[in-house]
Each structure stands twice: as structure tokens, then as C-alpha cells.
PDB file of C-alpha atoms in Angstrom:
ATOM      1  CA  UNK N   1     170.450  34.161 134.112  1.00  0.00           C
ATOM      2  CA  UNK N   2     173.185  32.478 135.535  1.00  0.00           C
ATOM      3  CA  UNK N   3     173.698  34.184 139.111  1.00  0.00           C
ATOM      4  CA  UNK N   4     176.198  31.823 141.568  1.00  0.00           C
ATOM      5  CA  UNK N   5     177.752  34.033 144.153  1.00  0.00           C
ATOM      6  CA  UNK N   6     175.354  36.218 146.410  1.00  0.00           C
ATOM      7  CA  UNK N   7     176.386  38.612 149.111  1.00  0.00           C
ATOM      8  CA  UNK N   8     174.824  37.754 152.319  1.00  0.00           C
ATOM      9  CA  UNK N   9     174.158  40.807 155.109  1.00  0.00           C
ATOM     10  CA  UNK N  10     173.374  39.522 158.706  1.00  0.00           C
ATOM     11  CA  UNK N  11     172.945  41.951 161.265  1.00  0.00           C
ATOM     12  CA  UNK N  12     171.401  42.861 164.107  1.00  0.00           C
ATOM     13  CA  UNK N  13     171.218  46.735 165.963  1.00  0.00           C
ATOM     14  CA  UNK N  14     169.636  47.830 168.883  1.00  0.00           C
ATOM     15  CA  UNK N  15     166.228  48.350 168.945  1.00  0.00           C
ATOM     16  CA  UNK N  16     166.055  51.585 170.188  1.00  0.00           C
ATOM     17  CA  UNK N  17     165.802  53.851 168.795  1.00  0.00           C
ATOM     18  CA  UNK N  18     163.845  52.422 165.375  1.00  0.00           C
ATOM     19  CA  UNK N  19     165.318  54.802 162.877  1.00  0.00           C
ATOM     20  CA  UNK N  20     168.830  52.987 162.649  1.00  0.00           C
ATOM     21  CA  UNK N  21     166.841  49.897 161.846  1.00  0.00           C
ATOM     22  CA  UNK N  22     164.542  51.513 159.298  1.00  0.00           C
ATOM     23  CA  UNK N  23     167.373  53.156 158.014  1.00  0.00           C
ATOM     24  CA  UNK N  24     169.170  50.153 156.656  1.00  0.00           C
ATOM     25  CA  UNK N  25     165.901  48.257 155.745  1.00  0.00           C
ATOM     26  CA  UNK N  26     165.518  51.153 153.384  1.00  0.00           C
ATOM     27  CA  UNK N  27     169.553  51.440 151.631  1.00  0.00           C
ATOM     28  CA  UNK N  28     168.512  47.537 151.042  1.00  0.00           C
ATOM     29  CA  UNK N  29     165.647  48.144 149.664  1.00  0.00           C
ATOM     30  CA  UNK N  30     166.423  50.742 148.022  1.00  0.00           C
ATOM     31  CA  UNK N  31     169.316  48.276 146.308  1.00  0.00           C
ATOM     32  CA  UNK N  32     167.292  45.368 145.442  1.00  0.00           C
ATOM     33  CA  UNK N  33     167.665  43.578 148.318  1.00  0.00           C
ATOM     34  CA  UNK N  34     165.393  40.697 149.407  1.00  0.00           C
ATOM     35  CA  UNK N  35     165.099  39.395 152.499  1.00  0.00           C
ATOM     36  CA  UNK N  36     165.389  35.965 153.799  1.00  0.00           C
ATOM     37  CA  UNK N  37     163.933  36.696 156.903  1.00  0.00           C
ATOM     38  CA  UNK N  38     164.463  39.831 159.498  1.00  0.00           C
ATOM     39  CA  UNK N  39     167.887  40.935 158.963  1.00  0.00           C
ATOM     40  CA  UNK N  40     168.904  38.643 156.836  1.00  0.00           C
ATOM     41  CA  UNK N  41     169.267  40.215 153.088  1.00  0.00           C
ATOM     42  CA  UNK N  42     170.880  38.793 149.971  1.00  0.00           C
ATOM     43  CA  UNK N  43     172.004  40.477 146.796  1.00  0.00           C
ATOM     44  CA  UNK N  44     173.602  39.299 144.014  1.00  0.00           C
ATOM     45  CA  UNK N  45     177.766  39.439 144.345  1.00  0.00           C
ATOM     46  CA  UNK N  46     178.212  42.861 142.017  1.00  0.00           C
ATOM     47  CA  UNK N  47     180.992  45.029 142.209  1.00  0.00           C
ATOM     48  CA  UNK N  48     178.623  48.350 143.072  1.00  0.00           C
ATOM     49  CA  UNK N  49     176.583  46.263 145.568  1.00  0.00           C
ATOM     50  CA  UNK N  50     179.412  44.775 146.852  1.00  0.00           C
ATOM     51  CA  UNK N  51     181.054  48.059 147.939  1.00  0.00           C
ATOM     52  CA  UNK N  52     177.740  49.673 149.037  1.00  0.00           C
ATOM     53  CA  UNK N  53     176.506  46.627 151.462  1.00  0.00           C
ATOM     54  CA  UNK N  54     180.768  46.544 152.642  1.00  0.00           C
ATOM     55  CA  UNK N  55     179.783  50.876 153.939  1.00  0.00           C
ATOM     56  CA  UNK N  56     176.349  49.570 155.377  1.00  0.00           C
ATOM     57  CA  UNK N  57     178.003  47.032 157.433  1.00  0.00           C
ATOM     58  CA  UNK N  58     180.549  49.417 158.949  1.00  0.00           C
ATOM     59  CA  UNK N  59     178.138  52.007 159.455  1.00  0.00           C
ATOM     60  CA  UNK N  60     176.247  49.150 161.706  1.00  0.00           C
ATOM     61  CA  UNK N  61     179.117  48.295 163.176  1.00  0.00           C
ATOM     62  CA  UNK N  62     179.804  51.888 164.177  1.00  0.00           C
ATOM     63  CA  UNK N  63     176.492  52.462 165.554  1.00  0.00           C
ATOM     64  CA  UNK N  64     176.991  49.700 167.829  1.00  0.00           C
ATOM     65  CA  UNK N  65     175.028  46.724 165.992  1.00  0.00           C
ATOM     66  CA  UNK N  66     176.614  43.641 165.038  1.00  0.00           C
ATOM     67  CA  UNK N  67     176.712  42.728 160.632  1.00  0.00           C
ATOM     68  CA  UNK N  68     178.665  39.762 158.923  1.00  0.00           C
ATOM     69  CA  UNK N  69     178.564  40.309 155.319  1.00  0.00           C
ATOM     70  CA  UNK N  70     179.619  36.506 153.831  1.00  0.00           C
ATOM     71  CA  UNK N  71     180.042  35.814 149.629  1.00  0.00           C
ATOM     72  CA  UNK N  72     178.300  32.628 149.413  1.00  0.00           C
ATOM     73  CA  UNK N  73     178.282  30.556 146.302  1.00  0.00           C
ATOM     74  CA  UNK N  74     175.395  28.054 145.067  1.00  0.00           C
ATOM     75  CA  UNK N  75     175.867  25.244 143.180  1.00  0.00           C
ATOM     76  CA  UNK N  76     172.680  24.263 143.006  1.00  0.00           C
ATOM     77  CA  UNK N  77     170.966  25.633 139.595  1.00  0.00           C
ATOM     78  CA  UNK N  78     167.380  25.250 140.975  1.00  0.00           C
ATOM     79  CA  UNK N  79     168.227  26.890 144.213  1.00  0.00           C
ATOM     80  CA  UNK N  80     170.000  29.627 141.860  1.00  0.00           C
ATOM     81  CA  UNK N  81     166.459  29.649 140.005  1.00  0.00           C
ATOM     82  CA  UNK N  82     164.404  30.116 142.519  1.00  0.00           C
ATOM     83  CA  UNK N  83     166.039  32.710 144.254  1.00  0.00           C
ATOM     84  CA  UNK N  84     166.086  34.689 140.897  1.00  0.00           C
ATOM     85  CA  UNK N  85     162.691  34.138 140.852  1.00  0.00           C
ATOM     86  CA  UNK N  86     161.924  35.458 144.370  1.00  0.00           C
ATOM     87  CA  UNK N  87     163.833  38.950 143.353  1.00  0.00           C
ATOM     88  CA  UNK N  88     162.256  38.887 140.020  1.00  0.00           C
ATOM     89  CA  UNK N  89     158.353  38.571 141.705  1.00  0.00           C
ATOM     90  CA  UNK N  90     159.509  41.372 144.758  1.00  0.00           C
ATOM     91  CA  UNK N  91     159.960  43.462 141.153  1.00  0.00           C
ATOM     92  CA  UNK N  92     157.021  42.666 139.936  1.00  0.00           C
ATOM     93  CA  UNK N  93     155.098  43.459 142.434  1.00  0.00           C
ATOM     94  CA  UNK N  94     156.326  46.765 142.931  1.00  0.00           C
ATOM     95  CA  UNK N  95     155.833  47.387 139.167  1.00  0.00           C
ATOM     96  CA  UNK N  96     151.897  46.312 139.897  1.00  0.00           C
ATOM     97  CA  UNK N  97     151.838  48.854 142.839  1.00  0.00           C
ATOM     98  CA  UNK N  98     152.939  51.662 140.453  1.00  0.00           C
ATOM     99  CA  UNK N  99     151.114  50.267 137.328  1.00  0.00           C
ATOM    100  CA  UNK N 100     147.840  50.501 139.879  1.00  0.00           C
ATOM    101  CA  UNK N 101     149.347  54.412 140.491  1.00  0.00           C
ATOM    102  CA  UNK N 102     148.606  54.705 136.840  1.00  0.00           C
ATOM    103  CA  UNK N 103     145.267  53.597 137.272  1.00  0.00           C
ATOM    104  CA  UNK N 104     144.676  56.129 139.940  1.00  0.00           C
ATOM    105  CA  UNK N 105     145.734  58.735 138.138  1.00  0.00           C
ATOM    106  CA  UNK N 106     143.747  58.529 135.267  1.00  0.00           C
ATOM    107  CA  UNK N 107     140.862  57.609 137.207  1.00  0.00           C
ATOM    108  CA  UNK N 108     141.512  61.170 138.956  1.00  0.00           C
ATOM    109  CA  UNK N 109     142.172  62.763 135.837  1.00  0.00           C
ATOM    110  CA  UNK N 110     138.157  61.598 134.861  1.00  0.00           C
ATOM    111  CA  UNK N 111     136.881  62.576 138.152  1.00  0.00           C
ATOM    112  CA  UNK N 112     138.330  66.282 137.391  1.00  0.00           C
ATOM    113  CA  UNK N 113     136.566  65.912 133.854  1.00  0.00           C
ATOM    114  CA  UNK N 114     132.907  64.502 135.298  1.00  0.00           C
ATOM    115  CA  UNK N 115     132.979  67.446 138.131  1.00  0.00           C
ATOM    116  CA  UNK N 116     133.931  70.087 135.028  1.00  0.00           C
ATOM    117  CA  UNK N 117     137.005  71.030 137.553  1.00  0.00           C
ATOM    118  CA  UNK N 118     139.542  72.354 134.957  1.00  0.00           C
ATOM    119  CA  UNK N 119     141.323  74.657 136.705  1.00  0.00           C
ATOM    120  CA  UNK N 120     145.296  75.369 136.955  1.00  0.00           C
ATOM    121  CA  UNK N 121     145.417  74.319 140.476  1.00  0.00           C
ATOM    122  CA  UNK N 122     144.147  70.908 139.872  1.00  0.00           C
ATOM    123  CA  UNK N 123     146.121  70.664 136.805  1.00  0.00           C
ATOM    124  CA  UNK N 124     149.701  71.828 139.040  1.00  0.00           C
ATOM    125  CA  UNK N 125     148.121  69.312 141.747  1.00  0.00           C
ATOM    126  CA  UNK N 126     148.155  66.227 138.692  1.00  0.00           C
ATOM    127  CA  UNK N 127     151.481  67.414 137.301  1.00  0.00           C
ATOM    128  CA  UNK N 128     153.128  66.865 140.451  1.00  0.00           C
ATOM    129  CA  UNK N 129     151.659  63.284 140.491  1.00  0.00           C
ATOM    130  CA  UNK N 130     152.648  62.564 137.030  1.00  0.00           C
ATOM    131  CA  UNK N 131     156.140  63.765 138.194  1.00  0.00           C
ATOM    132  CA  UNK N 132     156.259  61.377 141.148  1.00  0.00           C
ATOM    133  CA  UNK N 133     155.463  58.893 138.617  1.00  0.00           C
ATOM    134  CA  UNK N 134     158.127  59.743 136.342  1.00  0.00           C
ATOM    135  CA  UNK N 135     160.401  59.695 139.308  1.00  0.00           C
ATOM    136  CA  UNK N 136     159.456  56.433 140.757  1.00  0.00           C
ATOM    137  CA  UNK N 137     159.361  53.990 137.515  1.00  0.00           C
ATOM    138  CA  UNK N 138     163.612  54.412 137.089  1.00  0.00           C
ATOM    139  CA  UNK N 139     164.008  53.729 140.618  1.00  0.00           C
ATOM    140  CA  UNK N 140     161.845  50.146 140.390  1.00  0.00           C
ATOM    141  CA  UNK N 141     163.852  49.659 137.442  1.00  0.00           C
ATOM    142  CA  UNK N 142     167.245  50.238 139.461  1.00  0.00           C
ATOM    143  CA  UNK N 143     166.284  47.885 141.791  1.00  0.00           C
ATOM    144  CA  UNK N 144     164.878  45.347 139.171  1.00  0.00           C
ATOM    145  CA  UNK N 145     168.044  43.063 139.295  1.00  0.00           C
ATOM    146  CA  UNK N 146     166.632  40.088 137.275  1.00  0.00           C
ATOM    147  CA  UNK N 147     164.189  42.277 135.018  1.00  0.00           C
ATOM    148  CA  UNK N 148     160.889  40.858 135.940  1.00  0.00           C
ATOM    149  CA  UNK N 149     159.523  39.195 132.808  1.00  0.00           C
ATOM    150  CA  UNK N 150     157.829  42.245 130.840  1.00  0.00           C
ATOM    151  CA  UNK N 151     157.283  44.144 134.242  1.00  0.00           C
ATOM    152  CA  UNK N 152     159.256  47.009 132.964  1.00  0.00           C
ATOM    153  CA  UNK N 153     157.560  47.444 129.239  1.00  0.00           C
ATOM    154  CA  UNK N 154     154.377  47.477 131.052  1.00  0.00           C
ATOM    155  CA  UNK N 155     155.271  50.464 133.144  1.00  0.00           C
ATOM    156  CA  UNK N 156     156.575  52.058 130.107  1.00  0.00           C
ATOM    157  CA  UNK N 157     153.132  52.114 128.577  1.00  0.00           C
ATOM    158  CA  UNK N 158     151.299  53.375 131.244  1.00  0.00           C
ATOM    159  CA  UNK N 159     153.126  55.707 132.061  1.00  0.00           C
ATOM    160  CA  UNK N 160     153.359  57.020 128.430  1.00  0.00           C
ATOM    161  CA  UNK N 161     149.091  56.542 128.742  1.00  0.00           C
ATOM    162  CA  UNK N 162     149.240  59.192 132.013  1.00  0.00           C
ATOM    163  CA  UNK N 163     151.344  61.804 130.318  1.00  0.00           C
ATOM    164  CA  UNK N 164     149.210  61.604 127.009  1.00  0.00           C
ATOM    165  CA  UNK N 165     146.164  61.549 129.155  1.00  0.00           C
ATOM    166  CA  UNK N 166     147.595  64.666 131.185  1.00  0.00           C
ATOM    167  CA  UNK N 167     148.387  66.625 127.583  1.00  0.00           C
ATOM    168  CA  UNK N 168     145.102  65.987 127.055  1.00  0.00           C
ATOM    169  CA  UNK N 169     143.518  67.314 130.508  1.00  0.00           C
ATOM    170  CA  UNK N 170     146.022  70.315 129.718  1.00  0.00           C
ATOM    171  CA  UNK N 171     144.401  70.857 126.750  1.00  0.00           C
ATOM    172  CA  UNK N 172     141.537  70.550 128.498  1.00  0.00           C
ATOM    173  CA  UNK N 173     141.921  73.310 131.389  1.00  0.00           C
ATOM    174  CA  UNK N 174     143.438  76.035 129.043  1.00  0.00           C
ATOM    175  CA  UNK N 175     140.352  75.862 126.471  1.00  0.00           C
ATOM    176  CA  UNK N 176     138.266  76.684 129.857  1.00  0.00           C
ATOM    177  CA  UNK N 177     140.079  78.686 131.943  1.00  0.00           C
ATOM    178  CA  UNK N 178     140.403  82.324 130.618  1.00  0.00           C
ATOM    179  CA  UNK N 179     143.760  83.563 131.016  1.00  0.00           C
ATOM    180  CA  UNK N 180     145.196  86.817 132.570  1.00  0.00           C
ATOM    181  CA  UNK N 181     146.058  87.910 128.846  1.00  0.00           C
ATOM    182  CA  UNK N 182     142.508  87.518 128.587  1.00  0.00           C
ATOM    183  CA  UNK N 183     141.468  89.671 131.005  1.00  0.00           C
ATOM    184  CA  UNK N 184     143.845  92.185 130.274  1.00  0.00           C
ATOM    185  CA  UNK N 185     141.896  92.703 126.238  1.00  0.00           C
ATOM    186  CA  UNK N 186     138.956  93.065 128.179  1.00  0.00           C
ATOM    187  CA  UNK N 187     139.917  95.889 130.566  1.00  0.00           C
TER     188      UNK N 187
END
């Protein structure tokens, strides 16, 4: 990856109240931004994060905070490198947070099994988790900006393992649970 120009947001907004703050920690988040230290964020010089970070810095402006956002260039390949890097491990370890997500869910998935608690609710309760998963793994990717070295593959296969392992708990639950149909033949 050959990444030389990098957009450069320094700002600072009152601290009172908190949710302005919080607010724009999450849009850079939320865009792949790392930070350098407090509110000082870089992302790479793209067209899309370009305009986005050029509406965040008016909107702090507007609020009453201060912002410069500067296009800097490095020369330096290993300084180019390693900030890659940084972005590419704040990826990865988001990835590990939802690959250990997986974990938990299959590990709840067993619990239901060991306890013999197949029931609809529980399986509406897991297919809303499986949902949040299915929600959450494009948005990591969005924000992966240097795709973290087989981070994303990874969290492909688990979460193909937790809706297999669901299908099966479905399975599961409608073999055990009689069914209003059910009931109705035997009225």
C-alpha cells in the first residue's frame, strides 16, 4: 500500500456538555479514524473522507469549538508503513472483539442445548444476536481502510459457523417445541 497524503483533524470543543465531544469521537470512528492522541485524528486523503471530515469540521466550528483540518504529505516510506500498520492493528482488533462475539454466541447457543431450553423465545432472543452480528462485521469492514492481513476472512468464517450453528439450534427447538398446528389436531 502506498498511502502519502493523510488528512489531519485537530480540534478542540468545549467540554461541557460531553455529547458534542462523544459525538465526533464516534463519526471518526465510525470512518476509520485513528487517533494520534486526544483530538488529534488522521485518515487517509480520500475523496469520501475528505468531504465527510470537511462537514465535521464546520459542524465544530458551528458549535463553538475550534478544528483545522490540514492535507499533510509523508515522504518517508517507513513512517507511511507504520502508520498503515497502526490502522491496520486498530482493525484487527476490532475484528478479534467480534470474532470473540462469535465465540459467545455459540458458547450460548450450548448453554441453551445443556439446560434442554429449546424454546422460541430463546431462539427469537439468539436470532437477534446473530443479526447484530450480521450487522456489525460490514461496518468493521467499512472502517478497515488497510484490510488487516486476513482479519476480514476470519470474520467471514465465523460468522458463517454462528448462522450454521443457529440452523442447527432451529432445527433443534422446532423438533421439541409442539406447535399451535399441533395443538389444534389434538383439540
Amino acid at each position: 500500500m502506498n498511502q502519502k497524503f493523510w488528512n489531519l483533524l485537530i480540534y478542540r470543543v468545549p467540554a461541557q456538555p460531553s455529547t458534542k465531544r462523544v459525538y465526533i469521537w464516534r463519526k471518526l470512528k465510525g470512518w476509520g479514524g485513528l487517533y494520534l492522541q486526544q483530538s488529534v485524528c488522521v485518515l487517509p486523503q480520500r475523496e469520501d473522507l475528505q468531504h465527510q471530515m470537511e462537514e465535521l469540521k464546520a459542524d465544530i466550528l458551528e458549535s463553538g469549538g475550534e478544528a483545522d483540518l490540514l492535507t499533510v504529505a509523508i515522504d518517508n516510506t517507513e513512517q507511511n508503513a507504520m502508520l498503515i500498520e497502526r490502522f491496520q492493528q486498530q482493525a484487527a482488533q476490532e475484528y478479534q472483539e467480534f470474532l470473540g462475539r462469535c465465540q459467545d454466541f455459540h458458547k450460548e447457543l450450548s448453554h441453551e442445548r445443556e439446560i434442554k431450553n429449546l424454546t422460541f423465545a430463546e431462539l427469537d432472543e439468539n436470532e437477534v444476536e446473530l443479526a447484530k452480528l450480521r450487522s456489525w462485521l460490514p461496518k468493521i469492514r467499512e472502517r478497515d481502510l488497510f484490510e488487516a492481513p486476513g482479519k476480514y476472512t476470519q470474520a467471514m468464517e465465523a460468522l458463517s459457523a454462528c448462522e450454521q450453528d443457529f440452523q442447527v439450534f432451529s432445527q433443534q427447538v422446532y423438533e421439541t417445541q409442539p406447535t399451535d398446528f399441533d395443538n389444534f389436531l389434538e383439540i
